[in-house]
């Protein structure tokens, strides 16, 4: 379990290399899930932005909290902590899983963490293929949430598909979509709305 903010730049680059080497396995897992859901498994190699909506529609019904987590009621309240023990073998989770981000990743079921993995990688790869963005080590200051994490970087900003997808999935499970899912996130990253 990486604790990203404690990694040296060399360790963070080494982790990014591992993360990128995992891309084919991540795509294969997502393709299998899409096929199981009756969707076209070829969506994993479709880097058109519209593929993001199609992937979301197929996987969204599969998201769930982990067994030992009880979400706050009403959902607007701060959510209680989830015991990490509810996730089982932590070495069987995606390599980027950590409890040190403040994103509540430990709230999700192991299956949902793997879905987040596949969907986030697809989001990043759509940006890479259609806009020339690149995966890199997050360059935020030490203590920033994306510091040393895999991020996708465009001409103006860098974003974390992993943590952003986790936020979108959490909103979905709490019953409030907010910003659409993946396609609106993509659009807001590529063409950010003007600052008011």
PDB file of C-alpha atoms in Angstrom:
ATOM      1  CA  UNK A   1       0.000   0.000   0.000  1.00  0.00           C
ATOM      2  CA  UNK A   2       1.794   3.149  -1.150  1.00  0.00           C
ATOM      3  CA  UNK A   3       1.798   6.184   1.095  1.00  0.00           C
ATOM      4  CA  UNK A   4       2.318   8.598  -1.754  1.00  0.00           C
ATOM      5  CA  UNK A   5       3.230  11.701   0.236  1.00  0.00           C
ATOM      6  CA  UNK A   6       6.186   9.857   1.827  1.00  0.00           C
ATOM      7  CA  UNK A   7       7.698   8.639  -1.454  1.00  0.00           C
ATOM      8  CA  UNK A   8      10.845  10.165  -2.870  1.00  0.00           C
ATOM      9  CA  UNK A   9      10.577  11.396  -6.469  1.00  0.00           C
ATOM     10  CA  UNK A  10      12.544   8.335  -7.587  1.00  0.00           C
ATOM     11  CA  UNK A  11      10.165   6.004  -5.690  1.00  0.00           C
ATOM     12  CA  UNK A  12       7.159   7.861  -7.122  1.00  0.00           C
ATOM     13  CA  UNK A  13       8.536   7.473 -10.653  1.00  0.00           C
ATOM     14  CA  UNK A  14       9.159   3.786 -10.005  1.00  0.00           C
ATOM     15  CA  UNK A  15       5.551   3.411  -8.858  1.00  0.00           C
ATOM     16  CA  UNK A  16       4.293   5.271 -11.953  1.00  0.00           C
ATOM     17  CA  UNK A  17       6.271   2.843 -14.123  1.00  0.00           C
ATOM     18  CA  UNK A  18       4.566  -0.051 -12.305  1.00  0.00           C
ATOM     19  CA  UNK A  19       1.155   1.612 -12.692  1.00  0.00           C
ATOM     20  CA  UNK A  20       1.691   2.056 -16.435  1.00  0.00           C
ATOM     21  CA  UNK A  21       2.877  -1.552 -16.791  1.00  0.00           C
ATOM     22  CA  UNK A  22      -0.453  -2.621 -15.239  1.00  0.00           C
ATOM     23  CA  UNK A  23      -2.469  -0.880 -18.001  1.00  0.00           C
ATOM     24  CA  UNK A  24      -3.044  -3.995 -20.170  1.00  0.00           C
ATOM     25  CA  UNK A  25      -4.276  -6.027 -17.179  1.00  0.00           C
ATOM     26  CA  UNK A  26      -6.548  -3.141 -16.138  1.00  0.00           C
ATOM     27  CA  UNK A  27      -8.017  -2.922 -19.637  1.00  0.00           C
ATOM     28  CA  UNK A  28      -8.564  -6.697 -19.719  1.00  0.00           C
ATOM     29  CA  UNK A  29     -10.405  -6.630 -16.371  1.00  0.00           C
ATOM     30  CA  UNK A  30     -12.597  -3.744 -17.525  1.00  0.00           C
ATOM     31  CA  UNK A  31     -13.303  -5.485 -20.854  1.00  0.00           C
ATOM     32  CA  UNK A  32     -14.392  -8.631 -19.004  1.00  0.00           C
ATOM     33  CA  UNK A  33     -16.705  -6.613 -16.747  1.00  0.00           C
ATOM     34  CA  UNK A  34     -18.201  -4.807 -19.737  1.00  0.00           C
ATOM     35  CA  UNK A  35     -18.822  -8.118 -21.485  1.00  0.00           C
ATOM     36  CA  UNK A  36     -20.393  -9.583 -18.321  1.00  0.00           C
ATOM     37  CA  UNK A  37     -22.718  -6.559 -18.247  1.00  0.00           C
ATOM     38  CA  UNK A  38     -23.768  -7.075 -21.864  1.00  0.00           C
ATOM     39  CA  UNK A  39     -21.772  -4.092 -23.106  1.00  0.00           C
ATOM     40  CA  UNK A  40     -19.184  -4.075 -25.862  1.00  0.00           C
ATOM     41  CA  UNK A  41     -15.816  -5.113 -24.433  1.00  0.00           C
ATOM     42  CA  UNK A  42     -14.135  -3.167 -27.267  1.00  0.00           C
ATOM     43  CA  UNK A  43     -15.023   0.045 -25.397  1.00  0.00           C
ATOM     44  CA  UNK A  44     -11.700  -0.321 -23.546  1.00  0.00           C
ATOM     45  CA  UNK A  45      -9.876   0.463 -26.790  1.00  0.00           C
ATOM     46  CA  UNK A  46     -12.366   3.140 -27.904  1.00  0.00           C
ATOM     47  CA  UNK A  47     -10.766   6.404 -26.875  1.00  0.00           C
ATOM     48  CA  UNK A  48     -13.551   8.657 -28.113  1.00  0.00           C
ATOM     49  CA  UNK A  49     -14.929  10.767 -25.256  1.00  0.00           C
ATOM     50  CA  UNK A  50     -18.380   9.219 -25.823  1.00  0.00           C
ATOM     51  CA  UNK A  51     -16.959   5.871 -24.665  1.00  0.00           C
ATOM     52  CA  UNK A  52     -16.833   7.310 -21.142  1.00  0.00           C
ATOM     53  CA  UNK A  53     -20.635   7.468 -20.916  1.00  0.00           C
ATOM     54  CA  UNK A  54     -20.997   3.953 -22.315  1.00  0.00           C
ATOM     55  CA  UNK A  55     -18.494   2.552 -19.821  1.00  0.00           C
ATOM     56  CA  UNK A  56     -20.232   4.374 -16.949  1.00  0.00           C
ATOM     57  CA  UNK A  57     -23.687   3.079 -17.847  1.00  0.00           C
ATOM     58  CA  UNK A  58     -22.357  -0.484 -17.895  1.00  0.00           C
ATOM     59  CA  UNK A  59     -20.439  -0.433 -14.603  1.00  0.00           C
ATOM     60  CA  UNK A  60     -22.396   1.986 -12.384  1.00  0.00           C
ATOM     61  CA  UNK A  61     -24.912  -0.668 -11.233  1.00  0.00           C
ATOM     62  CA  UNK A  62     -22.009  -2.724  -9.845  1.00  0.00           C
ATOM     63  CA  UNK A  63     -20.653  -0.154  -7.377  1.00  0.00           C
ATOM     64  CA  UNK A  64     -21.001  -0.911  -3.665  1.00  0.00           C
ATOM     65  CA  UNK A  65     -19.655  -0.031  -0.249  1.00  0.00           C
ATOM     66  CA  UNK A  66     -17.569  -2.559   1.650  1.00  0.00           C
ATOM     67  CA  UNK A  67     -19.430  -4.837   4.081  1.00  0.00           C
ATOM     68  CA  UNK A  68     -18.302  -3.168   7.326  1.00  0.00           C
ATOM     69  CA  UNK A  69     -19.069   0.386   6.196  1.00  0.00           C
ATOM     70  CA  UNK A  70     -22.325   2.076   7.116  1.00  0.00           C
ATOM     71  CA  UNK A  71     -22.741   5.329   5.163  1.00  0.00           C
ATOM     72  CA  UNK A  72     -23.989   8.396   6.979  1.00  0.00           C
ATOM     73  CA  UNK A  73     -27.696   9.034   6.927  1.00  0.00           C
ATOM     74  CA  UNK A  74     -28.591  11.525   5.570  1.00  0.00           C
ATOM     75  CA  UNK A  75     -25.791  11.242   2.997  1.00  0.00           C
ATOM     76  CA  UNK A  76     -24.836  14.926   3.309  1.00  0.00           C
ATOM     77  CA  UNK A  77     -23.373  14.285   6.764  1.00  0.00           C
ATOM     78  CA  UNK A  78     -19.709  13.406   7.215  1.00  0.00           C
ATOM     79  CA  UNK A  79     -19.267   9.684   6.681  1.00  0.00           C
ATOM     80  CA  UNK A  80     -17.924   7.561   9.509  1.00  0.00           C
ATOM     81  CA  UNK A  81     -14.663   5.705   9.112  1.00  0.00           C
ATOM     82  CA  UNK A  82     -14.738   2.266   7.540  1.00  0.00           C
ATOM     83  CA  UNK A  83     -12.647  -0.474   9.073  1.00  0.00           C
ATOM     84  CA  UNK A  84      -9.895  -1.523   6.710  1.00  0.00           C
ATOM     85  CA  UNK A  85     -10.481  -5.095   7.898  1.00  0.00           C
ATOM     86  CA  UNK A  86     -13.681  -5.073   5.816  1.00  0.00           C
ATOM     87  CA  UNK A  87     -11.541  -5.092   2.673  1.00  0.00           C
ATOM     88  CA  UNK A  88      -9.928  -8.450   3.313  1.00  0.00           C
ATOM     89  CA  UNK A  89      -6.436  -9.041   1.937  1.00  0.00           C
ATOM     90  CA  UNK A  90      -5.072  -5.576   1.147  1.00  0.00           C
ATOM     91  CA  UNK A  91      -2.471  -7.064  -1.200  1.00  0.00           C
ATOM     92  CA  UNK A  92      -5.365  -8.237  -3.410  1.00  0.00           C
ATOM     93  CA  UNK A  93      -6.491  -4.632  -4.019  1.00  0.00           C
ATOM     94  CA  UNK A  94      -5.290  -2.317  -6.806  1.00  0.00           C
ATOM     95  CA  UNK A  95      -1.648  -1.354  -6.332  1.00  0.00           C
ATOM     96  CA  UNK A  96      -2.535   2.330  -5.820  1.00  0.00           C
ATOM     97  CA  UNK A  97      -4.937   1.651  -2.939  1.00  0.00           C
ATOM     98  CA  UNK A  98      -4.051   3.697   0.121  1.00  0.00           C
ATOM     99  CA  UNK A  99      -5.831   4.960   3.194  1.00  0.00           C
ATOM    100  CA  UNK A 100      -3.717   8.116   3.341  1.00  0.00           C
ATOM    101  CA  UNK A 101      -5.477  10.289   0.737  1.00  0.00           C
ATOM    102  CA  UNK A 102      -8.513  11.512   2.632  1.00  0.00           C
ATOM    103  CA  UNK A 103     -10.725  10.229  -0.197  1.00  0.00           C
ATOM    104  CA  UNK A 104     -12.268   7.411   1.840  1.00  0.00           C
ATOM    105  CA  UNK A 105     -11.102   4.678  -0.496  1.00  0.00           C
ATOM    106  CA  UNK A 106     -11.536   2.192   2.338  1.00  0.00           C
ATOM    107  CA  UNK A 107     -15.320   2.756   2.138  1.00  0.00           C
ATOM    108  CA  UNK A 108     -15.580   0.920  -1.192  1.00  0.00           C
ATOM    109  CA  UNK A 109     -15.903  -2.819  -1.685  1.00  0.00           C
ATOM    110  CA  UNK A 110     -12.854  -4.539  -3.193  1.00  0.00           C
ATOM    111  CA  UNK A 111     -14.838  -5.129  -6.402  1.00  0.00           C
ATOM    112  CA  UNK A 112     -15.666  -1.419  -6.600  1.00  0.00           C
ATOM    113  CA  UNK A 113     -12.000  -0.487  -6.090  1.00  0.00           C
ATOM    114  CA  UNK A 114     -11.141  -2.655  -9.107  1.00  0.00           C
ATOM    115  CA  UNK A 115     -13.928  -0.981 -11.103  1.00  0.00           C
ATOM    116  CA  UNK A 116     -12.551   2.433 -10.121  1.00  0.00           C
ATOM    117  CA  UNK A 117      -9.151   1.218 -11.294  1.00  0.00           C
ATOM    118  CA  UNK A 118     -10.415   0.242 -14.756  1.00  0.00           C
ATOM    119  CA  UNK A 119     -12.674   3.252 -15.244  1.00  0.00           C
ATOM    120  CA  UNK A 120     -10.029   5.749 -14.072  1.00  0.00           C
ATOM    121  CA  UNK A 121      -7.380   4.243 -16.328  1.00  0.00           C
ATOM    122  CA  UNK A 122      -9.831   4.479 -19.247  1.00  0.00           C
ATOM    123  CA  UNK A 123     -10.576   8.138 -18.439  1.00  0.00           C
ATOM    124  CA  UNK A 124      -6.857   8.928 -18.389  1.00  0.00           C
ATOM    125  CA  UNK A 125      -6.219   7.022 -21.587  1.00  0.00           C
ATOM    126  CA  UNK A 126      -9.050   8.824 -23.391  1.00  0.00           C
ATOM    127  CA  UNK A 127      -7.341  12.106 -22.455  1.00  0.00           C
ATOM    128  CA  UNK A 128      -3.977  10.749 -23.594  1.00  0.00           C
ATOM    129  CA  UNK A 129      -5.227   9.465 -26.949  1.00  0.00           C
ATOM    130  CA  UNK A 130      -7.570  12.303 -27.891  1.00  0.00           C
ATOM    131  CA  UNK A 131      -5.748  15.283 -26.413  1.00  0.00           C
ATOM    132  CA  UNK A 132      -2.115  14.247 -26.101  1.00  0.00           C
ATOM    133  CA  UNK A 133      -2.144  14.379 -22.320  1.00  0.00           C
ATOM    134  CA  UNK A 134       0.437  12.250 -20.495  1.00  0.00           C
ATOM    135  CA  UNK A 135       0.505  10.108 -17.382  1.00  0.00           C
ATOM    136  CA  UNK A 136       3.091  11.434 -14.930  1.00  0.00           C
ATOM    137  CA  UNK A 137       3.954  11.693 -11.257  1.00  0.00           C
ATOM    138  CA  UNK A 138       1.776  14.267  -9.492  1.00  0.00           C
ATOM    139  CA  UNK A 139       3.859  17.343  -8.865  1.00  0.00           C
ATOM    140  CA  UNK A 140       1.864  18.957  -6.086  1.00  0.00           C
ATOM    141  CA  UNK A 141       3.613  20.193  -2.980  1.00  0.00           C
ATOM    142  CA  UNK A 142       4.306  17.637  -0.285  1.00  0.00           C
ATOM    143  CA  UNK A 143       1.029  17.122   1.530  1.00  0.00           C
ATOM    144  CA  UNK A 144      -1.108  17.915  -1.542  1.00  0.00           C
ATOM    145  CA  UNK A 145      -3.538  15.126  -2.263  1.00  0.00           C
ATOM    146  CA  UNK A 146      -2.076  14.245  -5.691  1.00  0.00           C
ATOM    147  CA  UNK A 147       1.569  14.560  -4.632  1.00  0.00           C
ATOM    148  CA  UNK A 148       3.526  11.611  -6.087  1.00  0.00           C
ATOM    149  CA  UNK A 149       0.372   9.877  -7.365  1.00  0.00           C
ATOM    150  CA  UNK A 150      -0.224   8.887 -10.989  1.00  0.00           C
ATOM    151  CA  UNK A 151      -1.925  11.839 -12.665  1.00  0.00           C
ATOM    152  CA  UNK A 152      -2.837  12.771 -16.220  1.00  0.00           C
ATOM    153  CA  UNK A 153      -1.337  16.096 -17.275  1.00  0.00           C
ATOM    154  CA  UNK A 154      -2.570  18.486 -19.911  1.00  0.00           C
ATOM    155  CA  UNK A 155      -1.182  21.843 -21.022  1.00  0.00           C
ATOM    156  CA  UNK A 156      -2.504  23.738 -17.996  1.00  0.00           C
ATOM    157  CA  UNK A 157      -3.265  21.285 -15.202  1.00  0.00           C
ATOM    158  CA  UNK A 158      -2.809  17.807 -13.902  1.00  0.00           C
ATOM    159  CA  UNK A 159      -5.672  15.704 -12.571  1.00  0.00           C
ATOM    160  CA  UNK A 160      -6.025  12.403 -10.783  1.00  0.00           C
ATOM    161  CA  UNK A 161      -8.357  10.091 -12.690  1.00  0.00           C
ATOM    162  CA  UNK A 162      -8.126   7.634  -9.771  1.00  0.00           C
ATOM    163  CA  UNK A 163      -9.217   9.992  -7.010  1.00  0.00           C
ATOM    164  CA  UNK A 164     -11.689  11.865  -9.226  1.00  0.00           C
ATOM    165  CA  UNK A 165     -13.344   8.585 -10.221  1.00  0.00           C
ATOM    166  CA  UNK A 166     -13.501   7.607  -6.537  1.00  0.00           C
ATOM    167  CA  UNK A 167     -15.337  10.877  -5.787  1.00  0.00           C
ATOM    168  CA  UNK A 168     -17.769  10.324  -8.672  1.00  0.00           C
ATOM    169  CA  UNK A 169     -18.473   6.747  -7.528  1.00  0.00           C
ATOM    170  CA  UNK A 170     -19.014   7.913  -3.945  1.00  0.00           C
ATOM    171  CA  UNK A 171     -21.514  10.560  -5.111  1.00  0.00           C
ATOM    172  CA  UNK A 172     -23.281   7.919  -7.181  1.00  0.00           C
ATOM    173  CA  UNK A 173     -23.568   5.543  -4.216  1.00  0.00           C
ATOM    174  CA  UNK A 174     -24.903   8.374  -2.035  1.00  0.00           C
ATOM    175  CA  UNK A 175     -27.614   9.045  -4.621  1.00  0.00           C
ATOM    176  CA  UNK A 176     -26.324  12.352  -5.957  1.00  0.00           C
ATOM    177  CA  UNK A 177     -24.584  12.343  -9.297  1.00  0.00           C
ATOM    178  CA  UNK A 178     -23.503  15.943  -9.265  1.00  0.00           C
ATOM    179  CA  UNK A 179     -21.100  16.341 -12.149  1.00  0.00           C
ATOM    180  CA  UNK A 180     -21.829  13.591 -14.697  1.00  0.00           C
ATOM    181  CA  UNK A 181     -19.859  10.872 -14.104  1.00  0.00           C
ATOM    182  CA  UNK A 182     -16.991  10.639 -16.505  1.00  0.00           C
ATOM    183  CA  UNK A 183     -17.887  12.564 -19.624  1.00  0.00           C
ATOM    184  CA  UNK A 184     -18.533  15.868 -17.827  1.00  0.00           C
ATOM    185  CA  UNK A 185     -15.330  15.419 -15.846  1.00  0.00           C
ATOM    186  CA  UNK A 186     -13.462  14.887 -19.112  1.00  0.00           C
ATOM    187  CA  UNK A 187     -15.085  17.977 -20.635  1.00  0.00           C
ATOM    188  CA  UNK A 188     -14.337  20.138 -17.593  1.00  0.00           C
ATOM    189  CA  UNK A 189     -10.702  19.063 -17.627  1.00  0.00           C
ATOM    190  CA  UNK A 190     -10.256  19.649 -21.370  1.00  0.00           C
ATOM    191  CA  UNK A 191     -12.205  22.932 -21.457  1.00  0.00           C
ATOM    192  CA  UNK A 192     -12.426  24.276 -17.906  1.00  0.00           C
ATOM    193  CA  UNK A 193     -15.338  26.614 -17.244  1.00  0.00           C
ATOM    194  CA  UNK A 194     -14.340  30.242 -16.682  1.00  0.00           C
ATOM    195  CA  UNK A 195     -13.604  31.191 -13.108  1.00  0.00           C
ATOM    196  CA  UNK A 196     -16.329  33.474 -11.815  1.00  0.00           C
TER     197      UNK A 196
END
